[in-house]
Every structure is written in C-alpha cells, then in structure tokens.
XYZ file of C-alpha atoms in Angstrom:
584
model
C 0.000 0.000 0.000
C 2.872 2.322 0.804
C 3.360 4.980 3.491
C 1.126 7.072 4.746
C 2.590 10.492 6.041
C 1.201 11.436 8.982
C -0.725 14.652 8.926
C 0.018 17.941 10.723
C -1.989 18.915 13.867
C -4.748 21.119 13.332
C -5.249 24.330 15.095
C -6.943 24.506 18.083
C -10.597 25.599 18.701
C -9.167 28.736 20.336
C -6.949 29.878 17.732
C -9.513 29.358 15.222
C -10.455 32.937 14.210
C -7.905 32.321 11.294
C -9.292 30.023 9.763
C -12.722 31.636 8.876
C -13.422 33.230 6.132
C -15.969 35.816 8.313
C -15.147 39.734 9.534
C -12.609 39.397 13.138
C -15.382 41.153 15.713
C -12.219 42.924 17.028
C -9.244 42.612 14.632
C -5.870 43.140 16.239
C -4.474 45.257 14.504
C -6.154 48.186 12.235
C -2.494 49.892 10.654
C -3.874 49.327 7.457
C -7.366 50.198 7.463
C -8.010 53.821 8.346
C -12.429 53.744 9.339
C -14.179 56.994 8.646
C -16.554 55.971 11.213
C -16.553 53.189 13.953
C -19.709 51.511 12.519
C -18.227 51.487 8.944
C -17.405 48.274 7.326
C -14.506 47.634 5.390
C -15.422 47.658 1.825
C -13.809 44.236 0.192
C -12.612 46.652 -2.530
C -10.907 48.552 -0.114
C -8.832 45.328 1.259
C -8.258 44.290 -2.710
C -6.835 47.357 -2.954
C -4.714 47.265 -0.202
C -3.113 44.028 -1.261
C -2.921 44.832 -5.066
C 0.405 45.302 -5.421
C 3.988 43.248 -5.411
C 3.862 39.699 -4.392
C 1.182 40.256 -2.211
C -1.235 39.990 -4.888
C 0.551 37.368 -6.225
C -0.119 35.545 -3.054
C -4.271 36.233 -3.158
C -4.894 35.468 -5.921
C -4.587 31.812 -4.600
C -7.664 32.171 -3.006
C -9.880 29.191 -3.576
C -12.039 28.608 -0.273
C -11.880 24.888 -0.583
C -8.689 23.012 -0.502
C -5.219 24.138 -0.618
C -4.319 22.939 -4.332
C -2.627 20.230 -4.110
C -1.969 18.841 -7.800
C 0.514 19.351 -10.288
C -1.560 22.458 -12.042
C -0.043 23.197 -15.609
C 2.750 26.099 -15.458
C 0.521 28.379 -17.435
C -1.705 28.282 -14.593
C 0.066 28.212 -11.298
C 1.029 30.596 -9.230
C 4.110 31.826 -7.805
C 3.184 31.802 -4.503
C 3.696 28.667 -1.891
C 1.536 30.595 0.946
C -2.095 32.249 0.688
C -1.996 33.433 4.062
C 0.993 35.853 4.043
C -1.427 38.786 4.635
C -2.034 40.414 7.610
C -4.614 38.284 9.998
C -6.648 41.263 10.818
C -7.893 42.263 7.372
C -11.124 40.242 6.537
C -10.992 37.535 3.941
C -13.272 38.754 0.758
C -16.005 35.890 -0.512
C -14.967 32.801 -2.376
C -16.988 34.476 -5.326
C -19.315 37.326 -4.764
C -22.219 36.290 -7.177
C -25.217 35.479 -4.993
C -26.609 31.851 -4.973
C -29.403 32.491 -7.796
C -26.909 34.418 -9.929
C -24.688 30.963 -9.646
C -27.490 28.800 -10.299
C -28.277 31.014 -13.159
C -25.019 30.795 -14.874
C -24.777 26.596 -13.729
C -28.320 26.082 -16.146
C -26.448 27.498 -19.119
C -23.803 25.779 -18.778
C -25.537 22.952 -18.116
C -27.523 23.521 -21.719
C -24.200 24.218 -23.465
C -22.968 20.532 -21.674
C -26.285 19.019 -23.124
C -24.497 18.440 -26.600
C -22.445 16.173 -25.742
C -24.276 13.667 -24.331
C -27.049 14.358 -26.957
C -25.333 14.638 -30.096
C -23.706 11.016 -29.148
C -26.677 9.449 -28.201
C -29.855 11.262 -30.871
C -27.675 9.190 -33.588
C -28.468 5.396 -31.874
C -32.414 5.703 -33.636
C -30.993 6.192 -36.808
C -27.898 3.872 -37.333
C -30.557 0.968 -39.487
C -31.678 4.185 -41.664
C -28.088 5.240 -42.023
C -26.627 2.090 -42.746
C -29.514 1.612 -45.385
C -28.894 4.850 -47.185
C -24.830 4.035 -47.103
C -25.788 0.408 -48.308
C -23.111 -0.466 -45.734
C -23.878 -2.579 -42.358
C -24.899 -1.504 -38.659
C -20.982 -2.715 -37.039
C -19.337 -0.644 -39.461
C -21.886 2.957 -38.943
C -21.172 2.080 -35.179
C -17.587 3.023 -35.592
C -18.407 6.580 -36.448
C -19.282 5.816 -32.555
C -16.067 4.916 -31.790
C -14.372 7.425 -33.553
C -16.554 9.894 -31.599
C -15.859 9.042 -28.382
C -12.090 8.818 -29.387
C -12.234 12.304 -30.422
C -14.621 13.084 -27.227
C -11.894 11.892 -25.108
C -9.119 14.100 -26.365
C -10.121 16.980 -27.567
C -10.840 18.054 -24.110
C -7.214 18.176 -23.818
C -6.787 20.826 -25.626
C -10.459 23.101 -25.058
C -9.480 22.718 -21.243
C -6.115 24.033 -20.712
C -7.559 26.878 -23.259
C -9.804 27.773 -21.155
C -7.635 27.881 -17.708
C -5.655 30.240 -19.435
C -7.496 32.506 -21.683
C -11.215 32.357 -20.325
C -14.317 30.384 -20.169
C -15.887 32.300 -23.105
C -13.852 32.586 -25.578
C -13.503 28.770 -24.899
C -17.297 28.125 -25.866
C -17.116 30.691 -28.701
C -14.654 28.553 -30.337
C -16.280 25.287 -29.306
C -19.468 25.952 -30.862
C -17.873 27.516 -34.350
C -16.257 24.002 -34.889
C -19.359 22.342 -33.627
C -21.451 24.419 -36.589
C -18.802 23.573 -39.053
C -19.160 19.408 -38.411
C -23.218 19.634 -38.460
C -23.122 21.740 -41.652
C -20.722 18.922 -43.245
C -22.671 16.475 -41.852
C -26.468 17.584 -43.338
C -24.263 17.373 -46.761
C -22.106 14.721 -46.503
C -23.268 11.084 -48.761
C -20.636 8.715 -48.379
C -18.896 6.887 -45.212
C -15.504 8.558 -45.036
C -17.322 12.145 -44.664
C -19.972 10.548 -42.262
C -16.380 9.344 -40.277
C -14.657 12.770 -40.367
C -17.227 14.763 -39.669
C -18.929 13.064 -36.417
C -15.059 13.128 -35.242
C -15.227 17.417 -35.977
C -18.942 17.156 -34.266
C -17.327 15.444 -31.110
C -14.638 17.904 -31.408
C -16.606 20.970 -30.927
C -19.460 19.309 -28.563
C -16.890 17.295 -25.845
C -15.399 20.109 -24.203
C -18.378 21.797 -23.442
C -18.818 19.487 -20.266
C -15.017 20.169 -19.751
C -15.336 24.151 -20.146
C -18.808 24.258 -17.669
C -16.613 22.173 -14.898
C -14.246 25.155 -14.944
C -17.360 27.991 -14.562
C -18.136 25.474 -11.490
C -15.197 25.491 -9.747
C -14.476 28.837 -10.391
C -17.745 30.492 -8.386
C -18.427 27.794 -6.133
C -17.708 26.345 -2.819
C -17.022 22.490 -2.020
C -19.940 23.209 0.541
C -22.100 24.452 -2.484
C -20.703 22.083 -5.375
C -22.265 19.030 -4.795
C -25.828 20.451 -5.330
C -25.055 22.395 -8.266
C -22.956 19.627 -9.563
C -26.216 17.366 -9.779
C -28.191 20.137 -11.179
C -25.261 20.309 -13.601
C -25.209 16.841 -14.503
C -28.758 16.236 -14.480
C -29.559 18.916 -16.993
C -26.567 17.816 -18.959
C -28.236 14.519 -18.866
C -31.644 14.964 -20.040
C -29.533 14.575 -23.025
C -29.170 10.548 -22.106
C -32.969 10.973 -21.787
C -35.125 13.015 -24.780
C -31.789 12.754 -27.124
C -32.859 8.921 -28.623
C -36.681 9.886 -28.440
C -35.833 13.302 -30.726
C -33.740 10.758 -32.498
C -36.100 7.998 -33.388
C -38.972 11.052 -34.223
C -37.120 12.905 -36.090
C -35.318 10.096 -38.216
C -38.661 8.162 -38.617
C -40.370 11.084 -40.111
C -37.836 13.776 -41.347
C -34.968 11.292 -41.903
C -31.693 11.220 -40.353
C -30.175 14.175 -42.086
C -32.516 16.638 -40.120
C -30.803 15.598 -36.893
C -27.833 17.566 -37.847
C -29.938 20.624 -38.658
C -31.714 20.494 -35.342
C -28.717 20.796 -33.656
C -27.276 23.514 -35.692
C -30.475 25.694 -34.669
C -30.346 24.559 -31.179
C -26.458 25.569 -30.831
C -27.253 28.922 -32.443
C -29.541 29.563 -29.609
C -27.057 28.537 -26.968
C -24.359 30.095 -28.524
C -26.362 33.646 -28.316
C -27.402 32.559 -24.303
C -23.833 33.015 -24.043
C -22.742 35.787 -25.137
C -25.581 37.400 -23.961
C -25.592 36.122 -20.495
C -22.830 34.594 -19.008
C -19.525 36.326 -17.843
C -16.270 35.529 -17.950
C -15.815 33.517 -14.626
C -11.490 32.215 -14.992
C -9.828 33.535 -11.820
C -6.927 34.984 -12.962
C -9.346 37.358 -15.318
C -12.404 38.091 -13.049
C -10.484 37.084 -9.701
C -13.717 36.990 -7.382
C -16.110 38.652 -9.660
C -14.716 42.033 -7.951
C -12.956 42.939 -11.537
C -14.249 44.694 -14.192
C -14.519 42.757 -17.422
C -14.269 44.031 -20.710
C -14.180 42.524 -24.366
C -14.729 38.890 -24.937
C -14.804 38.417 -21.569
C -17.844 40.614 -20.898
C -21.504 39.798 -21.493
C -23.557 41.806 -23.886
C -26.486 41.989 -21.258
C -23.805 44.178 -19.559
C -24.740 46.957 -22.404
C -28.188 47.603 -21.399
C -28.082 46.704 -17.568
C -23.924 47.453 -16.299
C -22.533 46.069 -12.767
C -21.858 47.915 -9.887
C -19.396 51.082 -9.950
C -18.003 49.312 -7.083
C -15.917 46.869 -9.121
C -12.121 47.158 -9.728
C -10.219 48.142 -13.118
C -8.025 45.333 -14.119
C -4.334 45.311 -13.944
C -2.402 45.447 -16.538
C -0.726 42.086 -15.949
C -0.954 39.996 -19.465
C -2.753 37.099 -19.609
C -1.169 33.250 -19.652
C -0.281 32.307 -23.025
C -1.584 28.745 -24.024
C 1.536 26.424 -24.764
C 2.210 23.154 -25.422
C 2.871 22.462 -21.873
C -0.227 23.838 -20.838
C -1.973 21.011 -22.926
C 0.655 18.260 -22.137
C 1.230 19.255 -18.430
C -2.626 18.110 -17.355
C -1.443 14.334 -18.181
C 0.507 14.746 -15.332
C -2.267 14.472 -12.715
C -2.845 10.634 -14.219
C 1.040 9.966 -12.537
C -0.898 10.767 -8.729
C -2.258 8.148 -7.169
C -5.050 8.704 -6.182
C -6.518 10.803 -9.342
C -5.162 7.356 -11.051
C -7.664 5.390 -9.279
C -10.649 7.581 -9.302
C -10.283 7.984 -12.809
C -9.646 4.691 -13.688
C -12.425 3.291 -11.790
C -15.000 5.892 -13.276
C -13.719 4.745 -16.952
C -14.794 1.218 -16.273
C -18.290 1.794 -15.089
C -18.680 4.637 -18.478
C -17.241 1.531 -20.554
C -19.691 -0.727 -19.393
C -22.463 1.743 -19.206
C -21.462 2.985 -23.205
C -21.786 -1.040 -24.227
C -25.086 -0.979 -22.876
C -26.077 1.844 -24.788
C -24.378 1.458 -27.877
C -25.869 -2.222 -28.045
C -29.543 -1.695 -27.346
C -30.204 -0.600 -31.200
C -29.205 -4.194 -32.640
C -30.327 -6.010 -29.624
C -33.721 -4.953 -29.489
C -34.408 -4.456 -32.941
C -33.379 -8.287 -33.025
C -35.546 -9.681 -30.683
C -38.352 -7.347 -30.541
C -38.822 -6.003 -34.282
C -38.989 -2.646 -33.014
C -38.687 0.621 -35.544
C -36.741 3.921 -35.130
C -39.414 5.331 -33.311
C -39.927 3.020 -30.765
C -36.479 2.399 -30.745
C -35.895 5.847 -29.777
C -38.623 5.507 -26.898
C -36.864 2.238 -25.696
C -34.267 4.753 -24.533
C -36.137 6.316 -22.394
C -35.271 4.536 -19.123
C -31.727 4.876 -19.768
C -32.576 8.413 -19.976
C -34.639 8.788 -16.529
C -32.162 6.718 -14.731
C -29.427 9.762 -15.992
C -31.372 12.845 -14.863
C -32.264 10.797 -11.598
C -29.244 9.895 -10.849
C -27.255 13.072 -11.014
C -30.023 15.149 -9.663
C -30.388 13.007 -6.451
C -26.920 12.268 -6.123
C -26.331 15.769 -6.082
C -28.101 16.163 -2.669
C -26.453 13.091 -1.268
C -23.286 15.037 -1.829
C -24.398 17.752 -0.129
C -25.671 15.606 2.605
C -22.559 13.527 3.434
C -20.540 16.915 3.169
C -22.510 18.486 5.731
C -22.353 14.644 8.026
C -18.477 14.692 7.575
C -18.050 17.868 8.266
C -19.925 17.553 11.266
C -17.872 14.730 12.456
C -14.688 16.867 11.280
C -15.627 19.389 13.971
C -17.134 17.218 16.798
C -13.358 15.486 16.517
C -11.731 18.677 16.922
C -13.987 21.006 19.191
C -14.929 23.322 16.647
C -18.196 25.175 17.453
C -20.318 25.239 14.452
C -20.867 29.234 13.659
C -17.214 28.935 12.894
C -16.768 29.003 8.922
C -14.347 26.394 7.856
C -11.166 27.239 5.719
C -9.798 24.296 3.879
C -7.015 26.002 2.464
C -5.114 25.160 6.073
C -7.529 22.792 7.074
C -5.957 19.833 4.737
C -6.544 17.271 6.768
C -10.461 17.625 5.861
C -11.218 14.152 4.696
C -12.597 15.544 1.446
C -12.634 11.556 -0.393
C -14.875 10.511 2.372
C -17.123 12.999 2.217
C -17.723 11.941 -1.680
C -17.133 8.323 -1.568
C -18.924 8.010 1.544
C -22.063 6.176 0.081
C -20.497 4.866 -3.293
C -20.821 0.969 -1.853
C -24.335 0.235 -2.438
C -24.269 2.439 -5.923
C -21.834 0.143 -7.173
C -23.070 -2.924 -6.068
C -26.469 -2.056 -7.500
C -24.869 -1.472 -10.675
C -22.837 -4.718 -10.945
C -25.816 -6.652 -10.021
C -28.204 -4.776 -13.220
C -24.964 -5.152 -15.071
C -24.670 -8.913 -14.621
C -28.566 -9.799 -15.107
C -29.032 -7.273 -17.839
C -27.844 -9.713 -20.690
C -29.918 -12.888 -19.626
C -32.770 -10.853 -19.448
C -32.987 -9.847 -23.088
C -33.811 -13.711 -23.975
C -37.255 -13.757 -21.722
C -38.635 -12.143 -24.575
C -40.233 -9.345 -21.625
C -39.159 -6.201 -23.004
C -40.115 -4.318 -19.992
C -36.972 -6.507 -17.918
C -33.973 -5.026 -19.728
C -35.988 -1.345 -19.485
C -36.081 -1.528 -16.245
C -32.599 -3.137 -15.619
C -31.355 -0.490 -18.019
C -32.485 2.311 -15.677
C -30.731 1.137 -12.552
C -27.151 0.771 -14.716
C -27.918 4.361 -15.975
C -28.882 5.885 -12.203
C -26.052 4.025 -10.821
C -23.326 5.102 -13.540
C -24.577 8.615 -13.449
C -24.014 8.651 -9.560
C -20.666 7.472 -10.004
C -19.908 9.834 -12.703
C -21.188 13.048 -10.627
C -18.947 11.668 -7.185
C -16.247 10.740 -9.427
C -16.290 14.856 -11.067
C -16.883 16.186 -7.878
C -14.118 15.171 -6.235
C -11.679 15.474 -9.130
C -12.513 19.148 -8.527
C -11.902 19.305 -4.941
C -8.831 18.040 -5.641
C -7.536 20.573 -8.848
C -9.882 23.367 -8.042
C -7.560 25.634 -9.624
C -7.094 24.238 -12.884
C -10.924 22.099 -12.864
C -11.246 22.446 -16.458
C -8.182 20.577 -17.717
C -8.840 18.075 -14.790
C -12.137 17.639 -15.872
C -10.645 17.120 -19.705
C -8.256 14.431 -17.878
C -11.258 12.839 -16.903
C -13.113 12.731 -19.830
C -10.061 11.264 -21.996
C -9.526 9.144 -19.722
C -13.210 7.526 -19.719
C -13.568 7.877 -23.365
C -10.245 5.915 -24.396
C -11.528 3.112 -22.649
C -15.003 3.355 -23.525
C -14.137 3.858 -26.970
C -12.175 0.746 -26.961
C -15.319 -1.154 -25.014
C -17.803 0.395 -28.039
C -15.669 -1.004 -30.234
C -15.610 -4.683 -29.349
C -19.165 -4.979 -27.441
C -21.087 -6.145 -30.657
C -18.039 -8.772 -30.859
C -18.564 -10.591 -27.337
C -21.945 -10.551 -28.046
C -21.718 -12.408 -30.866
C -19.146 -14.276 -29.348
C -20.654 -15.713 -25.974
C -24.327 -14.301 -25.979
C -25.498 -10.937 -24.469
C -25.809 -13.233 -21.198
C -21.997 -13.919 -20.528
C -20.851 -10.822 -22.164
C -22.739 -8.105 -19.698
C -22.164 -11.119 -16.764
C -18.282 -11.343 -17.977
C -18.897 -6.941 -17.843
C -20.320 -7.192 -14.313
C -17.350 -9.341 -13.146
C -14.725 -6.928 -14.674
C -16.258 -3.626 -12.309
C -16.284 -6.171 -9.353
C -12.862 -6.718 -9.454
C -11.587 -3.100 -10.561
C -14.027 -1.677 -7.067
C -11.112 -2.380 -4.851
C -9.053 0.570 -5.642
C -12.214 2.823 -4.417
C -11.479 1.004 -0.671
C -7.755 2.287 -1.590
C -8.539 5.795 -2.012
C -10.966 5.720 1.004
C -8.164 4.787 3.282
C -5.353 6.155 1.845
C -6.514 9.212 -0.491
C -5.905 11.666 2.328
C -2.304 10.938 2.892
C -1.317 11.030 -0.733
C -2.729 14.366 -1.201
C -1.643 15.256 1.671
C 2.214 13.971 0.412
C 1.719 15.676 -2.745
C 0.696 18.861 -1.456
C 4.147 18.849 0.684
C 6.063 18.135 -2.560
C 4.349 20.838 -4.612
C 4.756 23.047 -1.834
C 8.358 22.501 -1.406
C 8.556 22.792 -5.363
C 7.106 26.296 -5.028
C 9.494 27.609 -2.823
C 12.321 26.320 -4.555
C 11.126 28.009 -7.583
C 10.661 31.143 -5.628
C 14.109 30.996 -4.052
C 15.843 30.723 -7.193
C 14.017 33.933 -8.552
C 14.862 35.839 -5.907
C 18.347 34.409 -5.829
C 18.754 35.586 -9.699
C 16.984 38.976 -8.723
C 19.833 39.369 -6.269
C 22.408 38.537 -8.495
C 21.480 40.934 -11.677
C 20.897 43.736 -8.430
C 17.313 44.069 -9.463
C-alpha cells in the first residue's frame, strides 16, 4: 500500500479565528485600514486594494475557499506563490466568489444547456444507425464506428479546449467550441458517403466534448465544495436529459424527417445557446475576473452588460498579461494521471462509463433483433436509460451535499470546533474531502454490478419491460458514479478544474471507446448473457481501488501537497536568488 505520512496537527478551537473566512469582531491590529466611522465596514474593494500590489497579490490570488491545491496544475496556470496566508490576519478575507446563490445557479443552467451536446449529439444518432446504414448500403458494425471514432475524439479533444480555457477564459472557450461544432453539423447535413460521415462526427465530437469540460471550470471557479455538490447534480442532471429526450428526438425525427434533419436540429439549437452566451454569461477564470470584484471588458464581458452594467463598485483590471496557451499547458494536465489517487478515481470511473457505453451502444441491434422494433420506438426504448441519468445526477447531487454536511460535522465534533465557525480548507488539509464523496459509493456500485450482470440474460425472456427496467438502474447508478467521481476530481484541482475535468473525460472515453468497439463482438461471441455477466465481473474486481482511495486518499494528497509546496518555494528561491544577483 505504501506509506502514509502522517498529517500535521490542526489548530486549536481557540486559535480558530484564522481560519474563517468571516469579519474578526475585534481585529488586532487596524495599521492598514483607516475607518471613517466606527460603525463602517470595510469595503472588500478597499482590502483588494490594499493588497494589489507586489507579491502580495501574487499571493491572493490563490484564493480558492476549498482546498489548498494540491496537484501538479499546468505552469501556465500556477502561481508563484507557496503561501495564501501571508497577509495580515486582521484584514477580513473577501467571498470565495461574490455572485449570490441564484446568480450561480443562473449561470450553472447554461452551462448545463451548453454541456447538453455532448451527451445528446452522441446518443440522438443510436435511432438512426438501421436508416443510415440503409442509405450508405453499408452494415450496422461498421456505422457504429463513427461511434467509436466519436468518443475517441470526445476523449481528447478536451485536452486541448481545457487548458484553453484555464488560461485565456471560459468564453472565448465556448465561442470557439461551438464555431467548430457548426462547421461538423453543416458537413454532416451534406455529406453522402462513409468517409465524410467518419470525419465529420469526429469534428462534431470535437466541438461538442469540451463543453462538459469548459462548464466544470465555470463550477469550480464560483463555487464552494460546501455548495458544489448540489449544483454539480443540477449540472449533470440537466446535462443529462440529453441521455434521456436525445434517442426519443432521435427515433422522431429520423422516422419522419430522416436522419439528415438531426444535424440541422442541432445547428439551430447551438445557435440559440451560442447567443445565451454571449448574452448572459460572464467571464468567470480567476486569474481574469479574480472573485467577480474585476471589471470585465471585451470577450470576456456579457452583452447583457450593455443595457443593464454592474456595480461602480468593481475594480479596473491590472495590466498584468494574460497566460499564453503552450504546449505544456496542454501536455502538463497528463501529469495528474502519474498521482495516485486521481489514477484510481479515474480509472475506476472509466470502467463503469465503458460498461455503461456497451449498454447503450448495443440496445439498437439487440432490441431491434428480438423485438422487431422501428426507429421510433427504438428511440422511446431509450427512455429509461434516460430517466435513470437525470435521476441519478439530480439526487446524487443532494447526497453530496448531505454527506458533506455529516463529515463535516464529524470533522468538527473530533476537533472542538463550534459550528458558527466558517471552515477554511485552504489550512484545514486534513479535511477528509474523499470521504465525504465516496462516503455512500458501496451500495451504488453494487447495484450497478448486479443490473450489469442480469441485464444480458434478461434480453432472452422475450419481456421487453426486464432489460428497461434493468437499463435504468445501470444508468442511475453510472450517473451517480460519474457526478462523485467529477466532484471530487474538482476538490482536488480546483484551480485548474477544467483541464482536470478534460483528464477525466479522456480518460473515460479511451476506454469506452475501446469497449464500443468490441461490445457487438462478445456478443456475438458468448451471448449478451456472458458478455454483460463477464462486464459485471470486470467492475467487481476493478471496485477495490475505491477502498484504496478511502483509506489512503488523504495521505497522498496530503504527500503531494508537501512536494508541490516545497517545489514552489524552490522556484521562488531561485528567482529571488537571480533577482539578487542581476541587483534588481
């Protein structure tokens, strides 16, 4: 297993005033605040200002509330800082984000709708692969490598939209997203032969994949661990209505418009997204907006800002340039699969999405087999794949937020901290973070292995209704794991959660992809029986390594954020060791 450091001591309940993010009721010292009036407040413009120059605002701006970052962010994105709390005690600590909790839901449903395309332009197709394969005069295995190819291209071209948008902005991210996302659909209503059919649905997953990618980064970057969890499930679950109406849109619109219309349905729909955008949703990256206390301009600002501006309150921005996007920054998120226990989350999470793709991928051919069925009904059969998505995220969601709360309960009851005292996890590292989202992932896993391993023997009872329901309990439980496995990937990078988030997704869809590809093989092999029994057996024996990361996650992020750390200040030293040098 390896050694576990031991972890520092934690501060005691008396000392605790420094670990809040509320107002001191007496600070200690005022020297830097001058009060017109005893009753005034400190204005958190006033303390930006006060710490807006030299390295001190080097230091804040590593100011995410949750946990001290403690992965190997990409260059382009770190900062050159190894302390956030090198400011003086006495000044209050400004909000994590200082959007209220309806303007954050706001801005979480559309980028939940801009997520929606990937799932649904994947998924709308599986109605329409007979009528496809029909007008090619080719068969159904060879149209279901377009989905292969997709979901190759799904999984790394994240890799690229995610670093992009740590470094140069959330926006101008989606902007470019959708305008290769057009590009595939227009090529796609055209195209007549195989090859284009190929290149374009890779194009299509190039522009759609990283929109789940990009909206993980708006998440992290206004919200709380405390707050995530919810608004992760209302992510995911709107995101996965997708899973849900995508098939029955599908089979509708194939079996009465043909299959070509797809593609033009989600050209309009994009257009409208695309315009929600702009119109609506500011630029949320860190090093751009910081707390939401800077003034935007440009790309990064909304046009809704033209009619209706912010406050007057809000800060110019510096004139510090912004990270350029390098190679590194793209190649330097692969480093976070060399930790152990992103490794194992990851990995994990990929073999549940294989199995769960298989299903999915499969049900056209296997029902259409053994139940005659036609691209409409085909489409509907999809359905309880589809409620067992949006179920799944939405209520997991709460259980997040429900074992956060009973962990963090426990955290303080074991330490003597009084409850009105607000929680900082940048010093706070011991905070058992993996427990808090792995807490309940037993039973969701077992469920799924169990509809995973009677799924395939009960296509042959020739009771349709079976394998519907069976397919909504693999869906609910695969979707939970999904949302615990995302959650916590951004708890542990929240400063870089977009290219984490793109780690994630190539890592799922490289193995998924490969699981697509050969599904329709086994079955043919063995039977649907002893290939989704043979799947069921495969996730038993990869769910040891989430009893690994529930005993020893903790200490490895915990070592890593004492390697990083030490890292930083060697970095430091050596700049100020040149500075000295060169007499600057």
């Amino acid at each position: 297993m390896g050694f576990v450091p031991r972890l520092p001591p934690v501060s005691h309940a008396a000392t605790l005033s420094s670990l809040t993010n509320e107002p001191l009721d007496e600070p200690t010292s005022i020297s830097r605040i001058t009060l017109a009036q005893d009753q005034e407040e400190v204005r958190p413009q006033d303390i930006r200002t006060s710490v807006h120059n030299g390295r001190s605002q080097r230091i804040a701006e590593r100011d995410d509330e949750d946990l001290e970052d403690a992965g190997p962010r990409p260059d382009c994105v770190r900062s050159s800082a190894s302390s956030s709390y090198s400011l003086d005690k006495a000044l209050p600590e400004p909000p994590y984000h200082v959007f209220t909790l309806a303007k954050k839901k706001q801005l979480v449903y559309i980028v939940s709708l801009a997520g929606l395309f990937s799932p649904l332009s994947s998924n709308i197709y599986f109605p329409a692969l007979g009528q496809i394969a029909t007008d090619l005069k080719t068969s159904i295995s060879l149209i279901s490598l377009t989905i292969t190819v997709y979901m190759v291209v799904q999984g790394f071209a994240p890799s690229f939209w995610g670093p992009l948008s740590d470094t140069q902005g959330r926006r101008i991210t989606f902007i470019g997203t959708f305008a290769v996302y057009f590009l595939a659909n227009i090529g796609l209503g055209f195209r007549n032969s195989f090859a284009a059919l190929m290149v374009f649905r890779g194009i299509q997953a190039a522009g759609s994949a990283a929109t789940i990618s990009v909206g993980a980064g708006v998440l992290g970057d206004i919200t709380t661990a405390r707050e995530r969890g919810g608004l992760i499930g209302v992510f995911g679950g709107i995101r996965m209505m997708g899973q849900s109406i995508g098939p029955v849109f599908g089979g509708i619109i194939t079996q009465f418009l043909g299959f070509r219309s797809i593609f033009w349905f989600f050209f309009g729909l994009g257009s409208i997204t695309l315009l929600l955008i702009l119109l609506l949703l500011p630029e949320t990256l860190r090093s751009i907006a910081r707390n939401g206390t800077l003034r935007l301009a440009g790309i990064h600002r909304p046009l809704i800002y033209t009619f209706f501006p912010p406050s007057d309150a809000l800060i110019d921005r510096d004139s510090t340039p912004k990270k350029k996007l390098t190679l590194s920054c793209i190649v330097a998120p692969l480093k976070f699969l060399f930790e152990k226990d992103v490794f194992i989350t990851l990995f994990f999470g990929s073999i549940v999405y294989t199995v769960w793709s298989m299903v999915t991928s499969s049900t056209t051919s296997l029902f259409q087999s053994r139940f005659h069925l036609n691209d409409l009904q085909i489409g509907l059969a999809f359905l309880p794949n589809g409620a067992g998505c949006v179920t799944g995220s939405y209520l997991t969601g709460y259980l997040m937020d429900h074992d956060y709360r009973f962990i963090e309960s426990q955290y303080r009851t074991s330490r003597s901290i009084p409850e009105d005292t607000k929680l900082n996890k940048k010093d706070l590292v011991d905070f058992p973070i993996e427990k808090s989202r792995l807490r309940n992932i037993w039973w969701i896993v077992l469920i799924f292995i169990l509809a995973t391993a009677g799924y395939g023997f009960s296509l042959d009872l020739n009771l349709i209704a079976l394998p519907l329901i069976l397919q909504f309990f693999i869906a609910y439980t695969a979707t939970a794991v999904f949302s615990l496995n995302s959650a916590l990937v951004i708890d542990l990078y929240p400063g870089a959660s977009a290219s984490a988030t793109a780690v994630n997704n190539l890592m799922r869809c490289s193995v998924g992809a490969a699981g697509v590809a050969v599904v329709q093989i086994v079955i043919n092999g063995v039977g649907a029986g002893f290939a989704f029994l043979g799947f069921a057996v495969v996730t038993a024996g990869a769910s040891p390594l989430l009893a690994l990361e529930w005993f020893y996650g903790e200490g490895w992020r915990w070592e890593r954020r004492e390697r990083l750390k030490a890292e930083e200040e060697k970095k430091i030293g050596n700049v100020e060791n040149a500075e000295v040098v060169t007499g600057k």
